[in-house]
Short mmCIF file of N, CA and C and ligand atoms in Angstrom, two decimals:
data_model
loop_
_atom_site.label_atom_id
_atom_site.label_comp_id
_atom_site.label_asym_id
_atom_site.label_seq_id
_atom_site.Cartn_x
_atom_site.Cartn_y
_atom_site.Cartn_z
N MET A 1359 -17.84 4.74 -4.38
CA MET A 1359 -17.42 3.34 -4.36
C MET A 1359 -17.75 2.73 -2.98
N ASN A 1360 -18.46 1.63 -2.96
CA ASN A 1360 -18.78 0.98 -1.68
C ASN A 1360 -17.68 -0.01 -1.34
N GLY A 1361 -17.74 -0.57 -0.13
CA GLY A 1361 -16.80 -1.62 0.22
C GLY A 1361 -15.51 -1.07 0.78
N PRO A 1362 -14.40 -1.73 0.44
CA PRO A 1362 -13.13 -1.37 1.04
C PRO A 1362 -12.79 0.11 0.85
N ARG A 1363 -12.08 0.65 1.84
CA ARG A 1363 -11.79 2.09 1.86
C ARG A 1363 -10.82 2.53 0.77
N HIS A 1364 -9.78 1.77 0.58
CA HIS A 1364 -8.72 2.20 -0.33
C HIS A 1364 -8.70 1.39 -1.62
N LEU A 1365 -8.17 2.05 -2.65
CA LEU A 1365 -7.93 1.38 -3.91
C LEU A 1365 -6.42 1.23 -4.04
N VAL A 1366 -5.94 0.00 -4.10
CA VAL A 1366 -4.50 -0.24 -4.13
C VAL A 1366 -4.09 -0.85 -5.46
N LEU A 1367 -3.06 -0.28 -6.07
CA LEU A 1367 -2.53 -0.82 -7.32
C LEU A 1367 -1.26 -1.60 -7.02
N VAL A 1368 -1.22 -2.84 -7.48
CA VAL A 1368 0.02 -3.63 -7.36
C VAL A 1368 0.43 -4.08 -8.76
N GLY A 1369 1.67 -4.51 -8.88
CA GLY A 1369 2.14 -5.00 -10.17
C GLY A 1369 3.63 -4.71 -10.34
N MET A 1370 4.14 -5.18 -11.44
CA MET A 1370 5.57 -5.12 -11.70
C MET A 1370 6.08 -3.69 -11.92
N MET A 1371 7.37 -3.54 -11.73
CA MET A 1371 8.03 -2.28 -12.09
C MET A 1371 7.73 -1.95 -13.55
N GLY A 1372 7.40 -0.72 -13.81
CA GLY A 1372 7.21 -0.29 -15.20
C GLY A 1372 5.80 -0.47 -15.73
N VAL A 1373 4.91 -1.03 -14.90
CA VAL A 1373 3.56 -1.30 -15.42
C VAL A 1373 2.69 -0.04 -15.42
N GLY A 1374 3.12 0.96 -14.64
CA GLY A 1374 2.38 2.24 -14.65
C GLY A 1374 1.56 2.50 -13.41
N LYS A 1375 1.95 1.90 -12.29
CA LYS A 1375 1.16 2.06 -11.06
C LYS A 1375 1.07 3.54 -10.62
N SER A 1376 2.23 4.23 -10.68
CA SER A 1376 2.24 5.62 -10.21
C SER A 1376 1.43 6.51 -11.16
N THR A 1377 1.61 6.31 -12.46
CA THR A 1377 0.90 7.14 -13.44
C THR A 1377 -0.61 6.89 -13.37
N VAL A 1378 -1.00 5.63 -13.36
CA VAL A 1378 -2.42 5.31 -13.29
C VAL A 1378 -2.97 5.73 -11.92
N GLY A 1379 -2.16 5.57 -10.89
CA GLY A 1379 -2.57 5.98 -9.55
C GLY A 1379 -2.90 7.47 -9.51
N ARG A 1380 -2.04 8.27 -10.14
CA ARG A 1380 -2.29 9.73 -10.18
C ARG A 1380 -3.60 10.03 -10.89
N ALA A 1381 -3.83 9.35 -12.01
CA ALA A 1381 -5.05 9.59 -12.79
C ALA A 1381 -6.28 9.17 -11.98
N LEU A 1382 -6.18 8.03 -11.29
CA LEU A 1382 -7.32 7.55 -10.49
C LEU A 1382 -7.60 8.49 -9.32
N ALA A 1383 -6.52 8.96 -8.69
CA ALA A 1383 -6.70 9.86 -7.54
C ALA A 1383 -7.39 11.14 -8.00
N ALA A 1384 -6.99 11.66 -9.18
CA ALA A 1384 -7.61 12.88 -9.70
C ALA A 1384 -9.07 12.62 -10.03
N GLU A 1385 -9.33 11.50 -10.66
CA GLU A 1385 -10.70 11.15 -11.07
C GLU A 1385 -11.62 10.97 -9.86
N LEU A 1386 -11.10 10.34 -8.82
CA LEU A 1386 -11.91 10.03 -7.64
C LEU A 1386 -11.87 11.13 -6.59
N GLY A 1387 -11.01 12.13 -6.80
CA GLY A 1387 -10.85 13.20 -5.80
C GLY A 1387 -10.30 12.67 -4.49
N ARG A 1388 -9.35 11.75 -4.60
CA ARG A 1388 -8.75 11.15 -3.40
C ARG A 1388 -7.27 11.47 -3.34
N PRO A 1389 -6.68 11.41 -2.15
CA PRO A 1389 -5.23 11.53 -2.09
C PRO A 1389 -4.55 10.28 -2.66
N LEU A 1390 -3.33 10.48 -3.16
CA LEU A 1390 -2.54 9.35 -3.66
C LEU A 1390 -1.39 9.10 -2.70
N PHE A 1391 -1.25 7.86 -2.27
CA PHE A 1391 -0.03 7.45 -1.55
C PHE A 1391 0.79 6.60 -2.51
N ASP A 1392 2.01 7.07 -2.78
CA ASP A 1392 2.92 6.32 -3.64
C ASP A 1392 4.03 5.82 -2.73
N SER A 1393 4.15 4.50 -2.58
CA SER A 1393 5.00 4.00 -1.49
C SER A 1393 6.47 4.39 -1.64
N ASP A 1394 7.01 4.38 -2.87
CA ASP A 1394 8.41 4.80 -3.04
C ASP A 1394 8.59 6.27 -2.66
N GLU A 1395 7.62 7.09 -3.07
CA GLU A 1395 7.71 8.53 -2.72
C GLU A 1395 7.60 8.74 -1.22
N MET A 1396 6.73 7.95 -0.59
CA MET A 1396 6.58 8.07 0.88
C MET A 1396 7.90 7.76 1.57
N ILE A 1397 8.57 6.71 1.08
CA ILE A 1397 9.86 6.33 1.68
C ILE A 1397 10.87 7.46 1.50
N GLU A 1398 10.91 8.03 0.32
CA GLU A 1398 11.89 9.09 0.06
C GLU A 1398 11.58 10.33 0.89
N GLU A 1399 10.29 10.67 1.00
CA GLU A 1399 9.92 11.85 1.81
C GLU A 1399 10.27 11.62 3.28
N ARG A 1400 9.97 10.43 3.74
CA ARG A 1400 10.14 10.12 5.16
C ARG A 1400 11.61 10.09 5.58
N THR A 1401 12.44 9.52 4.69
CA THR A 1401 13.85 9.34 5.08
C THR A 1401 14.74 10.47 4.58
N GLY A 1402 14.23 11.25 3.61
CA GLY A 1402 15.08 12.27 3.00
C GLY A 1402 16.19 11.66 2.15
N ARG A 1403 16.00 10.40 1.77
CA ARG A 1403 17.01 9.71 0.94
C ARG A 1403 16.29 9.08 -0.25
N THR A 1404 17.06 8.80 -1.30
CA THR A 1404 16.42 8.15 -2.45
C THR A 1404 16.32 6.64 -2.20
N VAL A 1405 15.40 6.01 -2.93
CA VAL A 1405 15.27 4.55 -2.85
C VAL A 1405 16.62 3.90 -3.16
N ARG A 1406 17.27 4.39 -4.22
CA ARG A 1406 18.56 3.80 -4.62
C ARG A 1406 19.59 3.90 -3.50
N GLU A 1407 19.65 5.07 -2.88
CA GLU A 1407 20.63 5.30 -1.82
C GLU A 1407 20.39 4.33 -0.65
N ILE A 1408 19.12 4.18 -0.26
CA ILE A 1408 18.79 3.27 0.85
C ILE A 1408 19.18 1.84 0.47
N TRP A 1409 18.81 1.47 -0.74
CA TRP A 1409 19.05 0.11 -1.24
C TRP A 1409 20.54 -0.21 -1.25
N ILE A 1410 21.34 0.73 -1.81
CA ILE A 1410 22.77 0.48 -1.98
C ILE A 1410 23.50 0.55 -0.63
N THR A 1411 23.12 1.51 0.19
CA THR A 1411 23.85 1.72 1.45
C THR A 1411 23.39 0.76 2.55
N ASP A 1412 22.07 0.61 2.70
CA ASP A 1412 21.53 -0.16 3.83
C ASP A 1412 21.15 -1.59 3.43
N GLY A 1413 20.95 -1.81 2.12
CA GLY A 1413 20.60 -3.16 1.66
C GLY A 1413 19.10 -3.34 1.46
N GLU A 1414 18.78 -4.40 0.70
CA GLU A 1414 17.37 -4.65 0.37
C GLU A 1414 16.50 -4.89 1.62
N PRO A 1415 16.96 -5.69 2.62
CA PRO A 1415 16.08 -5.93 3.76
C PRO A 1415 15.67 -4.63 4.47
N ALA A 1416 16.60 -3.68 4.58
CA ALA A 1416 16.28 -2.40 5.22
C ALA A 1416 15.24 -1.66 4.39
N PHE A 1417 15.40 -1.72 3.07
CA PHE A 1417 14.41 -1.08 2.20
C PHE A 1417 13.04 -1.74 2.38
N ARG A 1418 13.02 -3.07 2.44
CA ARG A 1418 11.73 -3.79 2.57
C ARG A 1418 11.03 -3.44 3.88
N THR A 1419 11.81 -3.21 4.94
CA THR A 1419 11.20 -2.83 6.22
C THR A 1419 10.47 -1.49 6.07
N LEU A 1420 11.13 -0.54 5.39
CA LEU A 1420 10.51 0.76 5.16
C LEU A 1420 9.26 0.62 4.28
N GLU A 1421 9.36 -0.28 3.30
CA GLU A 1421 8.25 -0.51 2.38
C GLU A 1421 7.00 -0.99 3.15
N THR A 1422 7.23 -1.89 4.10
CA THR A 1422 6.12 -2.38 4.91
C THR A 1422 5.55 -1.26 5.78
N GLU A 1423 6.45 -0.49 6.37
CA GLU A 1423 6.03 0.62 7.24
C GLU A 1423 5.10 1.59 6.50
N VAL A 1424 5.51 2.00 5.30
CA VAL A 1424 4.69 2.99 4.59
C VAL A 1424 3.40 2.37 4.07
N LEU A 1425 3.44 1.09 3.68
CA LEU A 1425 2.20 0.44 3.22
C LEU A 1425 1.19 0.40 4.37
N LEU A 1426 1.64 -0.02 5.55
CA LEU A 1426 0.72 -0.14 6.68
C LEU A 1426 0.18 1.23 7.07
N ASP A 1427 1.03 2.25 7.00
CA ASP A 1427 0.56 3.61 7.32
C ASP A 1427 -0.48 4.08 6.31
N ALA A 1428 -0.22 3.82 5.05
CA ALA A 1428 -1.18 4.25 4.01
C ALA A 1428 -2.51 3.52 4.22
N LEU A 1429 -2.45 2.22 4.50
CA LEU A 1429 -3.69 1.45 4.70
C LEU A 1429 -4.44 1.90 5.96
N ALA A 1430 -3.70 2.43 6.93
CA ALA A 1430 -4.32 2.86 8.20
C ALA A 1430 -5.00 4.22 8.06
N SER A 1431 -4.74 4.91 6.96
CA SER A 1431 -5.34 6.23 6.78
C SER A 1431 -6.87 6.13 6.77
N SER A 1432 -7.52 7.04 7.50
CA SER A 1432 -8.98 6.95 7.56
C SER A 1432 -9.62 7.51 6.30
N GLU A 1433 -8.86 8.32 5.57
CA GLU A 1433 -9.41 8.92 4.36
C GLU A 1433 -9.28 7.94 3.19
N PRO A 1434 -10.38 7.66 2.49
CA PRO A 1434 -10.28 6.76 1.34
C PRO A 1434 -9.24 7.29 0.35
N SER A 1435 -8.31 6.43 -0.04
CA SER A 1435 -7.16 6.87 -0.81
C SER A 1435 -6.89 5.92 -1.97
N VAL A 1436 -6.04 6.39 -2.86
CA VAL A 1436 -5.47 5.50 -3.88
C VAL A 1436 -4.03 5.24 -3.46
N ILE A 1437 -3.63 3.99 -3.47
CA ILE A 1437 -2.28 3.63 -3.04
C ILE A 1437 -1.56 2.95 -4.20
N ALA A 1438 -0.48 3.57 -4.66
CA ALA A 1438 0.37 2.94 -5.68
C ALA A 1438 1.48 2.23 -4.91
N ALA A 1439 1.35 0.92 -4.78
CA ALA A 1439 2.30 0.16 -3.96
C ALA A 1439 3.49 -0.26 -4.82
N ALA A 1440 4.67 -0.20 -4.25
CA ALA A 1440 5.87 -0.57 -5.02
C ALA A 1440 5.81 -2.05 -5.41
N GLY A 1441 6.52 -2.39 -6.47
CA GLY A 1441 6.41 -3.71 -7.07
C GLY A 1441 6.68 -4.88 -6.14
N GLY A 1442 7.56 -4.66 -5.14
CA GLY A 1442 7.95 -5.77 -4.28
C GLY A 1442 7.09 -5.94 -3.04
N VAL A 1443 6.02 -5.18 -2.98
CA VAL A 1443 5.22 -5.15 -1.75
C VAL A 1443 4.59 -6.51 -1.43
N VAL A 1444 4.39 -7.32 -2.47
CA VAL A 1444 3.73 -8.61 -2.25
C VAL A 1444 4.67 -9.69 -1.72
N LEU A 1445 5.96 -9.37 -1.61
CA LEU A 1445 6.92 -10.40 -1.19
C LEU A 1445 6.75 -10.80 0.26
N SER A 1446 6.29 -9.87 1.08
CA SER A 1446 6.21 -10.16 2.51
C SER A 1446 4.83 -10.70 2.89
N ASP A 1447 4.84 -11.74 3.74
CA ASP A 1447 3.57 -12.32 4.22
C ASP A 1447 2.74 -11.25 4.91
N ALA A 1448 3.43 -10.41 5.71
CA ALA A 1448 2.72 -9.38 6.49
C ALA A 1448 2.03 -8.40 5.55
N ASN A 1449 2.73 -8.01 4.48
CA ASN A 1449 2.11 -7.07 3.53
C ASN A 1449 0.92 -7.72 2.83
N ARG A 1450 1.08 -8.97 2.45
CA ARG A 1450 -0.04 -9.63 1.74
C ARG A 1450 -1.24 -9.77 2.67
N SER A 1451 -1.00 -10.09 3.94
CA SER A 1451 -2.13 -10.17 4.88
C SER A 1451 -2.78 -8.81 5.03
N ALA A 1452 -1.97 -7.76 5.12
CA ALA A 1452 -2.53 -6.41 5.28
C ALA A 1452 -3.38 -6.05 4.06
N LEU A 1453 -2.89 -6.42 2.89
CA LEU A 1453 -3.64 -6.09 1.67
C LEU A 1453 -4.97 -6.86 1.61
N GLN A 1454 -4.98 -8.03 2.24
CA GLN A 1454 -6.19 -8.84 2.21
C GLN A 1454 -7.06 -8.63 3.45
N GLY A 1455 -6.71 -7.62 4.23
CA GLY A 1455 -7.38 -7.42 5.52
C GLY A 1455 -8.72 -6.72 5.46
N GLY A 1456 -9.20 -6.37 4.27
CA GLY A 1456 -10.54 -5.79 4.16
C GLY A 1456 -10.56 -4.28 3.98
N GLU A 1457 -9.41 -3.63 4.14
CA GLU A 1457 -9.38 -2.17 3.97
C GLU A 1457 -9.16 -1.78 2.51
N ALA A 1458 -8.74 -2.75 1.71
CA ALA A 1458 -8.26 -2.39 0.39
C ALA A 1458 -8.91 -3.21 -0.72
N HIS A 1459 -9.24 -2.50 -1.78
CA HIS A 1459 -9.60 -3.18 -3.01
C HIS A 1459 -8.33 -3.20 -3.84
N VAL A 1460 -7.81 -4.39 -4.10
CA VAL A 1460 -6.48 -4.49 -4.72
C VAL A 1460 -6.62 -4.83 -6.21
N VAL A 1461 -6.01 -4.00 -7.02
CA VAL A 1461 -6.03 -4.23 -8.46
C VAL A 1461 -4.62 -4.54 -8.94
N TRP A 1462 -4.47 -5.67 -9.59
CA TRP A 1462 -3.18 -6.04 -10.19
C TRP A 1462 -3.15 -5.50 -11.61
N LEU A 1463 -2.27 -4.51 -11.82
CA LEU A 1463 -2.05 -4.03 -13.18
C LEU A 1463 -1.06 -5.00 -13.82
N ARG A 1464 -1.52 -5.67 -14.86
CA ARG A 1464 -0.74 -6.77 -15.41
C ARG A 1464 -0.27 -6.45 -16.83
N SER A 1465 0.94 -6.90 -17.11
CA SER A 1465 1.49 -6.66 -18.44
C SER A 1465 2.40 -7.81 -18.82
N GLU A 1466 2.54 -8.03 -20.11
CA GLU A 1466 3.52 -9.00 -20.58
C GLU A 1466 4.92 -8.46 -20.30
N VAL A 1467 5.84 -9.37 -20.00
CA VAL A 1467 7.21 -8.94 -19.68
C VAL A 1467 7.82 -8.15 -20.84
N GLU A 1468 7.54 -8.56 -22.08
CA GLU A 1468 8.10 -7.86 -23.26
C GLU A 1468 7.75 -6.38 -23.22
N VAL A 1469 6.54 -6.08 -22.80
CA VAL A 1469 6.09 -4.68 -22.76
C VAL A 1469 6.82 -3.94 -21.63
N LEU A 1470 6.99 -4.62 -20.52
CA LEU A 1470 7.70 -3.98 -19.39
C LEU A 1470 9.12 -3.63 -19.77
N VAL A 1471 9.76 -4.55 -20.50
CA VAL A 1471 11.16 -4.33 -20.88
C VAL A 1471 11.29 -3.02 -21.65
N ASP A 1472 10.33 -2.75 -22.51
CA ASP A 1472 10.38 -1.51 -23.30
C ASP A 1472 10.11 -0.28 -22.45
N ARG A 1473 9.45 -0.48 -21.33
CA ARG A 1473 9.02 0.69 -20.56
C ARG A 1473 9.97 1.09 -19.45
N VAL A 1474 10.76 0.14 -18.93
CA VAL A 1474 11.62 0.49 -17.80
C VAL A 1474 12.96 1.04 -18.29
N ARG A 1475 13.56 1.83 -17.46
CA ARG A 1475 14.90 2.34 -17.78
C ARG A 1475 15.83 1.97 -16.65
N ASN A 1476 17.08 1.79 -17.00
CA ASN A 1476 18.08 1.52 -15.95
C ASN A 1476 18.22 2.74 -15.05
N GLY A 1477 18.82 2.51 -13.91
CA GLY A 1477 19.10 3.62 -13.01
C GLY A 1477 17.88 3.99 -12.20
N GLY A 1478 17.86 5.19 -11.69
CA GLY A 1478 16.72 5.66 -10.91
C GLY A 1478 16.46 4.79 -9.71
N HIS A 1479 15.18 4.57 -9.43
CA HIS A 1479 14.82 3.91 -8.17
C HIS A 1479 14.69 2.40 -8.31
N ARG A 1480 15.29 1.82 -9.37
CA ARG A 1480 15.12 0.37 -9.59
C ARG A 1480 16.44 -0.38 -9.69
N PRO A 1481 17.18 -0.46 -8.58
CA PRO A 1481 18.48 -1.13 -8.63
C PRO A 1481 18.40 -2.59 -9.07
N LEU A 1482 17.24 -3.25 -8.89
CA LEU A 1482 17.12 -4.65 -9.31
C LEU A 1482 17.30 -4.81 -10.82
N LEU A 1483 17.15 -3.71 -11.56
CA LEU A 1483 17.23 -3.80 -13.02
C LEU A 1483 18.56 -3.29 -13.55
N ASP A 1484 19.54 -3.11 -12.67
CA ASP A 1484 20.81 -2.51 -13.10
C ASP A 1484 21.57 -3.36 -14.11
N ASP A 1485 21.54 -4.69 -13.94
CA ASP A 1485 22.44 -5.50 -14.75
C ASP A 1485 21.84 -5.97 -16.08
N ASP A 1486 20.81 -6.80 -15.99
CA ASP A 1486 20.18 -7.31 -17.20
C ASP A 1486 18.67 -7.16 -16.99
N PRO A 1487 18.13 -5.99 -17.36
CA PRO A 1487 16.73 -5.70 -17.02
C PRO A 1487 15.76 -6.77 -17.52
N GLU A 1488 16.00 -7.27 -18.72
CA GLU A 1488 15.05 -8.23 -19.28
C GLU A 1488 15.03 -9.52 -18.47
N ALA A 1489 16.23 -10.04 -18.17
CA ALA A 1489 16.31 -11.29 -17.39
C ALA A 1489 15.73 -11.07 -16.00
N ALA A 1490 16.03 -9.91 -15.42
CA ALA A 1490 15.54 -9.63 -14.07
C ALA A 1490 14.01 -9.55 -14.07
N LEU A 1491 13.46 -8.87 -15.07
CA LEU A 1491 12.00 -8.74 -15.12
C LEU A 1491 11.33 -10.10 -15.30
N ARG A 1492 11.95 -10.96 -16.13
CA ARG A 1492 11.38 -12.30 -16.34
C ARG A 1492 11.38 -13.11 -15.04
N ARG A 1493 12.52 -13.07 -14.37
CA ARG A 1493 12.65 -13.83 -13.12
C ARG A 1493 11.66 -13.28 -12.08
N LEU A 1494 11.61 -11.96 -11.95
CA LEU A 1494 10.73 -11.36 -10.94
C LEU A 1494 9.26 -11.64 -11.27
N PHE A 1495 8.93 -11.59 -12.55
CA PHE A 1495 7.54 -11.85 -12.94
C PHE A 1495 7.14 -13.28 -12.56
N ASP A 1496 8.04 -14.23 -12.87
CA ASP A 1496 7.73 -15.63 -12.55
C ASP A 1496 7.56 -15.84 -11.04
N GLU A 1497 8.43 -15.17 -10.27
CA GLU A 1497 8.35 -15.30 -8.81
C GLU A 1497 7.10 -14.64 -8.26
N ARG A 1498 6.75 -13.51 -8.83
CA ARG A 1498 5.73 -12.68 -8.19
C ARG A 1498 4.31 -12.84 -8.72
N ALA A 1499 4.17 -13.33 -9.95
CA ALA A 1499 2.82 -13.43 -10.53
C ALA A 1499 1.85 -14.14 -9.57
N PRO A 1500 2.27 -15.28 -8.97
CA PRO A 1500 1.32 -15.95 -8.05
C PRO A 1500 0.99 -15.09 -6.82
N LEU A 1501 1.93 -14.23 -6.43
CA LEU A 1501 1.69 -13.40 -5.24
C LEU A 1501 0.76 -12.24 -5.58
N TYR A 1502 0.95 -11.64 -6.76
CA TYR A 1502 0.00 -10.60 -7.19
C TYR A 1502 -1.39 -11.20 -7.31
N GLN A 1503 -1.43 -12.40 -7.89
CA GLN A 1503 -2.71 -13.10 -8.06
C GLN A 1503 -3.39 -13.33 -6.70
N GLU A 1504 -2.57 -13.73 -5.74
CA GLU A 1504 -3.11 -14.05 -4.41
C GLU A 1504 -3.81 -12.84 -3.77
N VAL A 1505 -3.22 -11.64 -3.93
CA VAL A 1505 -3.80 -10.48 -3.23
C VAL A 1505 -4.85 -9.74 -4.06
N ALA A 1506 -4.91 -10.06 -5.37
CA ALA A 1506 -5.74 -9.22 -6.26
C ALA A 1506 -7.22 -9.53 -6.14
N ASP A 1507 -8.01 -8.46 -6.03
CA ASP A 1507 -9.47 -8.59 -6.15
C ASP A 1507 -9.87 -8.48 -7.62
N ALA A 1508 -9.02 -7.84 -8.40
CA ALA A 1508 -9.29 -7.68 -9.83
C ALA A 1508 -7.96 -7.58 -10.57
N ILE A 1509 -7.98 -7.98 -11.83
CA ILE A 1509 -6.78 -7.90 -12.67
C ILE A 1509 -7.13 -7.05 -13.90
N VAL A 1510 -6.30 -6.05 -14.15
CA VAL A 1510 -6.52 -5.20 -15.32
C VAL A 1510 -5.27 -5.25 -16.19
N SER A 1511 -5.46 -5.63 -17.44
CA SER A 1511 -4.31 -5.68 -18.36
C SER A 1511 -4.03 -4.27 -18.89
N VAL A 1512 -2.75 -3.93 -18.94
CA VAL A 1512 -2.39 -2.59 -19.43
C VAL A 1512 -1.85 -2.65 -20.86
N ASP A 1513 -1.64 -3.85 -21.39
CA ASP A 1513 -1.00 -3.96 -22.70
C ASP A 1513 -1.86 -3.32 -23.79
N ASN A 1514 -1.22 -2.52 -24.64
CA ASN A 1514 -1.90 -1.82 -25.74
C ASN A 1514 -3.02 -0.91 -25.27
N ARG A 1515 -2.91 -0.39 -24.07
CA ARG A 1515 -3.95 0.51 -23.57
C ARG A 1515 -3.32 1.80 -23.08
N SER A 1516 -4.01 2.91 -23.31
CA SER A 1516 -3.52 4.20 -22.83
C SER A 1516 -3.77 4.30 -21.32
N VAL A 1517 -3.13 5.28 -20.71
CA VAL A 1517 -3.35 5.51 -19.27
C VAL A 1517 -4.84 5.76 -19.01
N SER A 1518 -5.44 6.53 -19.89
CA SER A 1518 -6.85 6.85 -19.70
C SER A 1518 -7.72 5.58 -19.81
N ASP A 1519 -7.40 4.70 -20.74
CA ASP A 1519 -8.17 3.45 -20.87
C ASP A 1519 -7.99 2.55 -19.65
N VAL A 1520 -6.74 2.48 -19.16
CA VAL A 1520 -6.49 1.64 -17.98
C VAL A 1520 -7.25 2.22 -16.78
N THR A 1521 -7.20 3.54 -16.66
CA THR A 1521 -7.89 4.20 -15.54
C THR A 1521 -9.39 3.88 -15.59
N LYS A 1522 -9.95 3.98 -16.77
CA LYS A 1522 -11.39 3.68 -16.92
C LYS A 1522 -11.67 2.22 -16.57
N ALA A 1523 -10.78 1.33 -17.01
CA ALA A 1523 -10.98 -0.09 -16.73
C ALA A 1523 -10.94 -0.35 -15.22
N VAL A 1524 -10.04 0.32 -14.53
CA VAL A 1524 -9.96 0.14 -13.07
C VAL A 1524 -11.24 0.67 -12.43
N LEU A 1525 -11.68 1.84 -12.89
CA LEU A 1525 -12.90 2.41 -12.31
C LEU A 1525 -14.10 1.51 -12.56
N ARG A 1526 -14.14 0.89 -13.74
CA ARG A 1526 -15.25 -0.02 -14.07
C ARG A 1526 -15.23 -1.24 -13.16
N CYS A 1527 -14.04 -1.79 -12.96
CA CYS A 1527 -14.01 -3.04 -12.20
C CYS A 1527 -14.20 -2.81 -10.71
N CYS A 1528 -13.93 -1.55 -10.26
CA CYS A 1528 -14.02 -1.29 -8.82
C CYS A 1528 -15.18 -0.39 -8.46
N GLY A 1529 -15.94 0.01 -9.45
CA GLY A 1529 -16.99 1.00 -9.20
C GLY A 1529 -18.22 0.38 -8.55
C1 LIG B 1785 10.92 -2.70 -6.61
C2 LIG B 1785 10.13 -1.79 -7.27
C3 LIG B 1785 10.41 -0.34 -7.27
C4 LIG B 1785 11.19 0.06 -6.01
C5 LIG B 1785 12.41 -0.82 -5.81
C6 LIG B 1785 12.06 -2.30 -5.74
C7 LIG B 1785 10.60 -4.15 -6.72
O1 LIG B 1785 9.18 0.40 -7.32
O2 LIG B 1785 10.38 0.00 -4.88
O3 LIG B 1785 13.29 -0.60 -6.88
O4 LIG B 1785 11.16 -4.95 -5.95
O5 LIG B 1785 9.77 -4.50 -7.60
P1 LIG B 1785 8.21 0.46 -8.62
O6 LIG B 1785 7.39 -0.79 -8.64
O7 LIG B 1785 7.39 1.67 -8.37
O8 LIG B 1785 9.09 0.59 -9.80
#
């Protein structure tokens, strides 16, 4: 692949960034940086624990830290960025800084609702997942659009099909 060093997946919770990221990393023979996993490894705490104890702003600071570190890696990598990564101006500038080919994995909210589960690393979905996903999608769609070099729809597609579509659009 010519051009930007890293392949970055962005998109909503439940769209399959980590799963597709793993498949892409295997296909391309590259390391995978998964931002939520990086945060958990680095702090020795779960995303939920950080979120509940320290609050969302503290979590967002860590999110920026690991994104910038992943982008700074000299080895071409696949980066599965957490869903909220586009909220910060600094993160969006970093994503548009030339090191990354950014792919927005896009899905209809109805499909996301079926795919996400309460609990785990997604405290934003604790109360009313469907309403939360709708609100977050409306807020974030323009931001995903802003950073995306390509958009790949995941609806009605297997992981393998989505992976191939990403490879086609970025190859
Ligand atoms: C979040 C997405 C989650 C996790 C946290 C916040 C968000 O990651 O970082 O719950 O704001 O969209 P995934 O996108 O991997 O689910």
